CSV table of C-alpha atoms (C1' of nucleotides) in Angstrom, one decimal:
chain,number,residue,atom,x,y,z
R,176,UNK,CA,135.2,154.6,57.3
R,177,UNK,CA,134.8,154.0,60.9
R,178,UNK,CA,131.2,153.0,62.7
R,179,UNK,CA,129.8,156.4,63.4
R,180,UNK,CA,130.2,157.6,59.4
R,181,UNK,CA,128.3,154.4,58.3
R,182,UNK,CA,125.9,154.5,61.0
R,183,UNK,CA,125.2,158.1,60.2
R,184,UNK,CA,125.2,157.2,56.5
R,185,UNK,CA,122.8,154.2,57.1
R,186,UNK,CA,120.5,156.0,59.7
R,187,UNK,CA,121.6,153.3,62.2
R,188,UNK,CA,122.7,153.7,65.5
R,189,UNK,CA,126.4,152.4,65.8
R,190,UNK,CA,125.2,149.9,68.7
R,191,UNK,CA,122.1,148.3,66.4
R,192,UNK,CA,125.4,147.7,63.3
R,193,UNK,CA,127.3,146.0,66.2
R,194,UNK,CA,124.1,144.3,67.2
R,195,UNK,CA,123.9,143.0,63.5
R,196,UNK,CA,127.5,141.7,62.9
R,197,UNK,CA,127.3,140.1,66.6
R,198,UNK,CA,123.9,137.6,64.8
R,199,UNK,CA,126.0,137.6,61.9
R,200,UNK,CA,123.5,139.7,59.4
R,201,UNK,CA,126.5,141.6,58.1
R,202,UNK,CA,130.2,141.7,58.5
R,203,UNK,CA,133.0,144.3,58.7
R,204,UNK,CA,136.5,144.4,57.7
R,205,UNK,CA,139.0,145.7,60.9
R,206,UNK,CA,141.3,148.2,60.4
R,207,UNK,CA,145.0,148.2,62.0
R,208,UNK,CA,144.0,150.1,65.2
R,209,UNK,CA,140.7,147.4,65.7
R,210,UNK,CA,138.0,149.5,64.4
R,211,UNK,CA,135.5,148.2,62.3
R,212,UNK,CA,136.5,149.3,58.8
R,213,UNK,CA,133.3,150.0,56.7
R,214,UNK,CA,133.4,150.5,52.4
R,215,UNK,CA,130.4,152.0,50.5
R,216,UNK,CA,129.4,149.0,49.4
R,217,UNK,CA,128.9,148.4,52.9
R,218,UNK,CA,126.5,151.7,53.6
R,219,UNK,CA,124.6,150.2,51.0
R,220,UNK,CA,124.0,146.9,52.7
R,221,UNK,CA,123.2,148.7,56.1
R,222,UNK,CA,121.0,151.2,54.3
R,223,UNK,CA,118.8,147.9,52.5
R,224,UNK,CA,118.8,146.5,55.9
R,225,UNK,CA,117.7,149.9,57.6
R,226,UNK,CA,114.6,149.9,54.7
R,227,UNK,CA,113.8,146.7,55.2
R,228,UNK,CA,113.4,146.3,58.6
R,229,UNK,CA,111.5,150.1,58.7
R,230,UNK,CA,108.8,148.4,56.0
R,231,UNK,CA,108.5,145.6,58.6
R,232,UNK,CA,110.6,142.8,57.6
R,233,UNK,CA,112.1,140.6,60.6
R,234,UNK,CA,115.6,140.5,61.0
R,235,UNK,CA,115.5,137.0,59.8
R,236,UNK,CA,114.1,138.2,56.7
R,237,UNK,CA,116.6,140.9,56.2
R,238,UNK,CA,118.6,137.9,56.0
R,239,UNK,CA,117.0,136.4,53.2
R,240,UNK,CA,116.6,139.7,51.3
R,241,UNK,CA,120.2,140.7,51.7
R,242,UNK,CA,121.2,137.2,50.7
R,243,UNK,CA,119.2,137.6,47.7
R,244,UNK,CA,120.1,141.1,47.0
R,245,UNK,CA,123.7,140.0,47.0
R,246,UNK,CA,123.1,136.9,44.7
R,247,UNK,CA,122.7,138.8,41.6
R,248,UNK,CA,121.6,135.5,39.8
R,249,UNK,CA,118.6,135.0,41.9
R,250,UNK,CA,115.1,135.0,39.9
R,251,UNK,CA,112.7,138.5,41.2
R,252,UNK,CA,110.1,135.8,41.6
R,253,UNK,CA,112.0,134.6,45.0
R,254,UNK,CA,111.8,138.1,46.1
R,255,UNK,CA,108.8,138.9,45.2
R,256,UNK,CA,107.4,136.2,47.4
R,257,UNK,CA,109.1,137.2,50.4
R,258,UNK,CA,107.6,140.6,50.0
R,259,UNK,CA,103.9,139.7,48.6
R,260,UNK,CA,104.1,137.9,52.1
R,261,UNK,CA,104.8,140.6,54.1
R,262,UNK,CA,102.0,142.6,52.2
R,263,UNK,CA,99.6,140.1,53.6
R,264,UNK,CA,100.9,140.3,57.3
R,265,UNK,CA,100.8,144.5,57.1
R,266,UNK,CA,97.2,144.2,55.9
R,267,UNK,CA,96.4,141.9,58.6
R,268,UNK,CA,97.5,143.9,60.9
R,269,UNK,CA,96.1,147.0,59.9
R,270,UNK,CA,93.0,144.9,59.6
R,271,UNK,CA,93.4,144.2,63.6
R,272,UNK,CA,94.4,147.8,64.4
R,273,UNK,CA,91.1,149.2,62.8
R,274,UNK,CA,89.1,146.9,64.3
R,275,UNK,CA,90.7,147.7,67.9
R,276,UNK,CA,90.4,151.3,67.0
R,277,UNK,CA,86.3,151.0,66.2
R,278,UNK,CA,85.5,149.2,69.5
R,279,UNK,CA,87.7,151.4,71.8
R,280,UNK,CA,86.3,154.5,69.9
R,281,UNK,CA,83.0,153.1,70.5
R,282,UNK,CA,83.9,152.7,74.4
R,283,UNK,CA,85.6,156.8,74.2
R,284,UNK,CA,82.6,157.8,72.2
R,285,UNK,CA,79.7,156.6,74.4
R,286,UNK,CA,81.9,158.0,77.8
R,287,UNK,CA,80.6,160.6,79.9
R,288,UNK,CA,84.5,161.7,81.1
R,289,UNK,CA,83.2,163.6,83.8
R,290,UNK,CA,83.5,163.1,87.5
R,291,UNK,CA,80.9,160.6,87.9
R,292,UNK,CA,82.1,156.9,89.0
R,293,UNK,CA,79.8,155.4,85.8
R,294,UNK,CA,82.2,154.2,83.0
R,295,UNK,CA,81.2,152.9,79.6
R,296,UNK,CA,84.8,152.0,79.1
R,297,UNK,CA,85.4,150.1,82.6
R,298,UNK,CA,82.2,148.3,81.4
R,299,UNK,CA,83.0,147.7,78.5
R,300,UNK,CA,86.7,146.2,79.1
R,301,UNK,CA,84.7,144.0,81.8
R,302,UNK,CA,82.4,142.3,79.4
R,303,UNK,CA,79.7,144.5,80.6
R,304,UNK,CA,78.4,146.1,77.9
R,305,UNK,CA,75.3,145.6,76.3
R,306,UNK,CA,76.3,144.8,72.6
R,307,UNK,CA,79.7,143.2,70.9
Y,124,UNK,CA,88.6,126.8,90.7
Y,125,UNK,CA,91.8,126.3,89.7
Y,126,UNK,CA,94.6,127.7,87.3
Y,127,UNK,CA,93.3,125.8,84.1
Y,128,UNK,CA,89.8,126.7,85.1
Y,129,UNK,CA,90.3,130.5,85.3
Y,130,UNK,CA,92.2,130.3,82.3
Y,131,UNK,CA,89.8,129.1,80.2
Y,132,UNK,CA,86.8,131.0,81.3
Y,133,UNK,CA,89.2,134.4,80.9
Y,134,UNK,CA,91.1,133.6,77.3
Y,135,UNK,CA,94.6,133.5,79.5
Y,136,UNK,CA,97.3,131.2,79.4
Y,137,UNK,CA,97.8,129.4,82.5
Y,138,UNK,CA,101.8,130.3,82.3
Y,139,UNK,CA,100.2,134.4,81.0
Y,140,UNK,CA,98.2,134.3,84.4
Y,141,UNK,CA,101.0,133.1,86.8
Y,142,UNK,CA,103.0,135.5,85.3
Y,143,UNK,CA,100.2,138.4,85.9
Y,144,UNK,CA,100.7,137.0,89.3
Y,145,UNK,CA,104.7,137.3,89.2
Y,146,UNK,CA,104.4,140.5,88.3
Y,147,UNK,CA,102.4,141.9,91.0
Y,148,UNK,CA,99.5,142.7,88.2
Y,149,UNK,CA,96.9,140.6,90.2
Y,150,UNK,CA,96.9,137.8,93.5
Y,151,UNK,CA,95.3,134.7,93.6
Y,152,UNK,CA,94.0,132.8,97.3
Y,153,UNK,CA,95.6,130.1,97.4
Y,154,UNK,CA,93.7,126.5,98.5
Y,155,UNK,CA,95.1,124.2,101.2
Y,156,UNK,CA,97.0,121.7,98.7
Y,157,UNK,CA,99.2,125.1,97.6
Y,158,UNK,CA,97.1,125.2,94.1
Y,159,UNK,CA,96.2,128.8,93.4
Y,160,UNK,CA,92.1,129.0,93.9
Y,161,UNK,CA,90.0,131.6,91.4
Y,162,UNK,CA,86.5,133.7,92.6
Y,163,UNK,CA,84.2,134.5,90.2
Y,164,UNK,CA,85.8,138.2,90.4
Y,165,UNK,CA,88.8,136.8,89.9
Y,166,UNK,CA,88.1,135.6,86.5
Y,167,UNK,CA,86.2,139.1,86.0
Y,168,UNK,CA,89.8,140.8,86.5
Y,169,UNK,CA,91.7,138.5,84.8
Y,170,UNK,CA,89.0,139.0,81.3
Y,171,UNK,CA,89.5,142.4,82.0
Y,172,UNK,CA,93.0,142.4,81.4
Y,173,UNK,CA,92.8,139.7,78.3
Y,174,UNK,CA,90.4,142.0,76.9
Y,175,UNK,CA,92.5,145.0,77.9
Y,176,UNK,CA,95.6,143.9,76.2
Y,177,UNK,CA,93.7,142.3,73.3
Y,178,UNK,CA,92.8,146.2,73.0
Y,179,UNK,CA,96.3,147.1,72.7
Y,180,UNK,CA,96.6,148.4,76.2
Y,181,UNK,CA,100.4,148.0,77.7
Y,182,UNK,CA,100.6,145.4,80.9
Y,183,UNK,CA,101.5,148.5,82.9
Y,184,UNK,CA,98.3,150.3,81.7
Y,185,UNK,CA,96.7,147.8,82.3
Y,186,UNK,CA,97.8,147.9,86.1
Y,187,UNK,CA,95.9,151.5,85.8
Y,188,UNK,CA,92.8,150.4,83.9
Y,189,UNK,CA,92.3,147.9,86.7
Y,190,UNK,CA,92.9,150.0,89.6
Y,191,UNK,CA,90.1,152.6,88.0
Y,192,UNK,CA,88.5,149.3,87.6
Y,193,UNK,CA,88.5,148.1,91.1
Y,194,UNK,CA,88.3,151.7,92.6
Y,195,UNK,CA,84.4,152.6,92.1
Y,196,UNK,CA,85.0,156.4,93.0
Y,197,UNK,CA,87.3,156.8,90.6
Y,198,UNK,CA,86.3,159.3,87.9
Y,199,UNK,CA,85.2,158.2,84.4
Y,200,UNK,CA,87.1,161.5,83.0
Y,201,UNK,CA,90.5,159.7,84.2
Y,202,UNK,CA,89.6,156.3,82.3
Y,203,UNK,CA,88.6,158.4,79.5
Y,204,UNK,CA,91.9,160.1,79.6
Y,205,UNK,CA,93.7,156.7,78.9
Y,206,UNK,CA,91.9,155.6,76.3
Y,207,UNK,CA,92.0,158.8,74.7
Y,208,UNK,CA,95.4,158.7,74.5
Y,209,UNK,CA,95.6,154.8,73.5
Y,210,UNK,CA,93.8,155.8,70.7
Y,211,UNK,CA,95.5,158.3,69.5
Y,212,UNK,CA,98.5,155.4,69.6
Y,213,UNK,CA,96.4,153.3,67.3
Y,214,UNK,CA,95.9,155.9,65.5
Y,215,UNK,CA,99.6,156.5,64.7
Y,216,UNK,CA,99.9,152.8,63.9
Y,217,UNK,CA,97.7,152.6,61.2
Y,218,UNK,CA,98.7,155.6,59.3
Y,219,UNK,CA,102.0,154.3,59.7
Y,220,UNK,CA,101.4,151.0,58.7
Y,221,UNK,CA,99.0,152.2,55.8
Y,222,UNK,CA,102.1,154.5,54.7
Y,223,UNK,CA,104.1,151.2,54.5
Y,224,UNK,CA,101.7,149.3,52.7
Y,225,UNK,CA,101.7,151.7,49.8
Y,226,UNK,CA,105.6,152.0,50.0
Y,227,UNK,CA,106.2,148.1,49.9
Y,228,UNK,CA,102.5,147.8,47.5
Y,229,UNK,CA,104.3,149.9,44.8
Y,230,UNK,CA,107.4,148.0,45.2
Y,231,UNK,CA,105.8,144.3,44.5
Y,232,UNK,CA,103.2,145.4,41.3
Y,233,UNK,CA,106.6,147.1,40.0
Y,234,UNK,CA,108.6,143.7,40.4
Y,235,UNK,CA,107.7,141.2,37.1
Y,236,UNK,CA,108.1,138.3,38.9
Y,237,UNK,CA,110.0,136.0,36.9
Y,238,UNK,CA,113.1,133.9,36.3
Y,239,UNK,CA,114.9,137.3,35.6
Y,240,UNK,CA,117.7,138.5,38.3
Y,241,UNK,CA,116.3,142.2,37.4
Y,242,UNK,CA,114.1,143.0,40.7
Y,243,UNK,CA,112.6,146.4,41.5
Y,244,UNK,CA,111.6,145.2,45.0
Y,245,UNK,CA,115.5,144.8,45.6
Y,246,UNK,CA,116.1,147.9,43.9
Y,247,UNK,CA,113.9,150.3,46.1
Y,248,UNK,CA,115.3,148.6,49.2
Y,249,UNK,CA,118.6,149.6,48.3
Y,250,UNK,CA,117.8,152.9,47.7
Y,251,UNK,CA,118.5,152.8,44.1
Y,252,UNK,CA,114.8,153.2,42.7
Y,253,UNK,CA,114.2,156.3,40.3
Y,254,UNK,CA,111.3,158.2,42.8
Y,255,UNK,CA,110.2,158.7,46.8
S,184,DC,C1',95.8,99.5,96.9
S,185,DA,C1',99.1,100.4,93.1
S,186,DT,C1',99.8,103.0,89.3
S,187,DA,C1',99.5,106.1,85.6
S,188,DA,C1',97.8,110.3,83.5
S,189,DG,C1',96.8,114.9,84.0
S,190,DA,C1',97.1,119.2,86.3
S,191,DG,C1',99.1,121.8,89.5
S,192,DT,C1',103.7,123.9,91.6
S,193,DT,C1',108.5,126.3,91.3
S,194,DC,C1',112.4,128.0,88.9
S,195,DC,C1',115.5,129.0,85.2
S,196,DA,C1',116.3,130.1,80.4
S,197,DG,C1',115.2,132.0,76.0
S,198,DC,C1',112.6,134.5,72.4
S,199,DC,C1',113.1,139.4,69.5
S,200,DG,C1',115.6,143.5,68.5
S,201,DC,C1',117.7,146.2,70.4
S,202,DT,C1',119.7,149.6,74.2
S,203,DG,C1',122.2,151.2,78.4
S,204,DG,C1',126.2,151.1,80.9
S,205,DA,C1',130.9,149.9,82.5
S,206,DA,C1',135.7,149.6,81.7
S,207,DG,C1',139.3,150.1,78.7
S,208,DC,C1',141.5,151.5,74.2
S,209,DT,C1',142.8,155.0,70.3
S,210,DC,C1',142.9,159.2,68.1
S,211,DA,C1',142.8,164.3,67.0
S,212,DA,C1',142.8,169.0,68.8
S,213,DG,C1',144.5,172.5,71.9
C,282,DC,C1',150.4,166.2,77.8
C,283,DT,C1',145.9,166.3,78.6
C,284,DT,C1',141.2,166.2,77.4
C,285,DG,C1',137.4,164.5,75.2
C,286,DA,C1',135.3,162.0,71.6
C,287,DG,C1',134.8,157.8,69.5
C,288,DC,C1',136.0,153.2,69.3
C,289,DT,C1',136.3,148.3,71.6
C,290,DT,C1',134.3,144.4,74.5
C,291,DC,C1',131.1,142.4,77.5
C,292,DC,C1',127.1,141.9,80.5
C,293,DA,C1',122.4,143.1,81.8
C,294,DG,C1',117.8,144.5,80.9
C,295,DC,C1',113.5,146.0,78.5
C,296,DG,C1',108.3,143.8,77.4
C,297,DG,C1',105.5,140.0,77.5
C,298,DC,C1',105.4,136.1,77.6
C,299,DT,C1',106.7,130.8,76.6
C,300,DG,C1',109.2,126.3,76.9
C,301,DG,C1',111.0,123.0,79.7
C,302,DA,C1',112.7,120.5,83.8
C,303,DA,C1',111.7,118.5,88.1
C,304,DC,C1',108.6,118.1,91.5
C,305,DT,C1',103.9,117.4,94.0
C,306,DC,C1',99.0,116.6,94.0
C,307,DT,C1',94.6,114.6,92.4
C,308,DT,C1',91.8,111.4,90.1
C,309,DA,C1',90.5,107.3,87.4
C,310,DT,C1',91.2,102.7,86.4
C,311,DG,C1',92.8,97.7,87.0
DNA sequence: CATAAGAGTTCCAGCCGCTGGAAGCTCAAG
DNA sequence: CTTGAGCTTCCAGCGGCTGGAACTCTTATG
């Protein structure tokens, strides 16, 4: 199937598949004409990648994973590292988003947002405030 | 002061503020040997904007935070209004991330974790996984 | 006073992960 | 036969820095 069907199939775009077989991620057979020739097998590969990278994982580590999901004699414990991992980084970071979200809800909350010059915000973002 | 000065008393990189500079985002007097010379205020702008982005603020809304900033008849309604709005972004970025979390949590307590090529991490990347 | 370290300067290039756009080819429908 | 969609390649740019080269300037030490 040409690159449209798979990217449709996948839920890539056809320029982010290119993108992939240009950093060698994934590869595609060639058809007579020039196009890029893609088997089911194929779809499934683009569809792991297009999970993968939506739960967060890097492009680099799309690598890994897709190496190991194509090395049917590699242990789950391999993968199960790589993705414990990335458990660790998305609680992080949720960790940092909630705290950003308390202290600029704090600054929103304690606003006026009327027409007066007085900000709470400005004040706060200027190291102004009275506490934190 | 100086470059190095500035940057520590605001949190910046040296190379972060010169780029601020590049940018157009804030100036800098410069002293008669051509080394870039910091006020006081300066280093008040430039924690303003560390602080700004360390809130998850965009450089280019920064660029309107610190023109509200600056501006002292500015409304506090049309700070208010960013932030608002910034929020909401954060927001969206936890539930998002929370919704991974679960997705990729389920995914690693369902994977044993051994020397066995069975993995269900692998599995539910590729789509193949019994539910969601 | 010579010199060496450290901090400043400029500019260019690269990171990630695409995305847009130009110019040219191929293919299917009318 | 023409039109338009879809494919090809390549080059450039996004945001937000960061690294490195090559240079000048300042400061401390022998």
């Amino acid at each position: 199937m040409n690159i449209g069907t798979a990217a449709r199939q996948s839920g890539l775009a056809p320029k982010t598949i290119r993108y992939y077989e240009d950093i060698g991620l994934l590869t595609a057979d060639r058809a007579a004409n020039g196009y890029r020739d893609y088997s089911n097998e194929d779809v499934h590969r683009l569809r792991f990648v297009q999970r993968s990278r939506s739960l967060g994982f890097s492009v680099e580590e799309c690598r890994q994973l897709l190496s190991l999901y194509t090395d049917r004699d590699r242990a789950s414990a391999d993968v199960k590292a790589i993705a414990t991992e990335k458990l660790g980084e998305i609680d992080r970071k949720i960790a940092e988003l909630t705290g950003l979200r308390e202290m600029l809800g704090h600054l929103v909350e304690n606003c006026h947002g009327d027409a007066r010059p007085d900000c709470s915000i400005i004040d706060g973002l200027s190291g102004r405030s009275r506490d934190h």
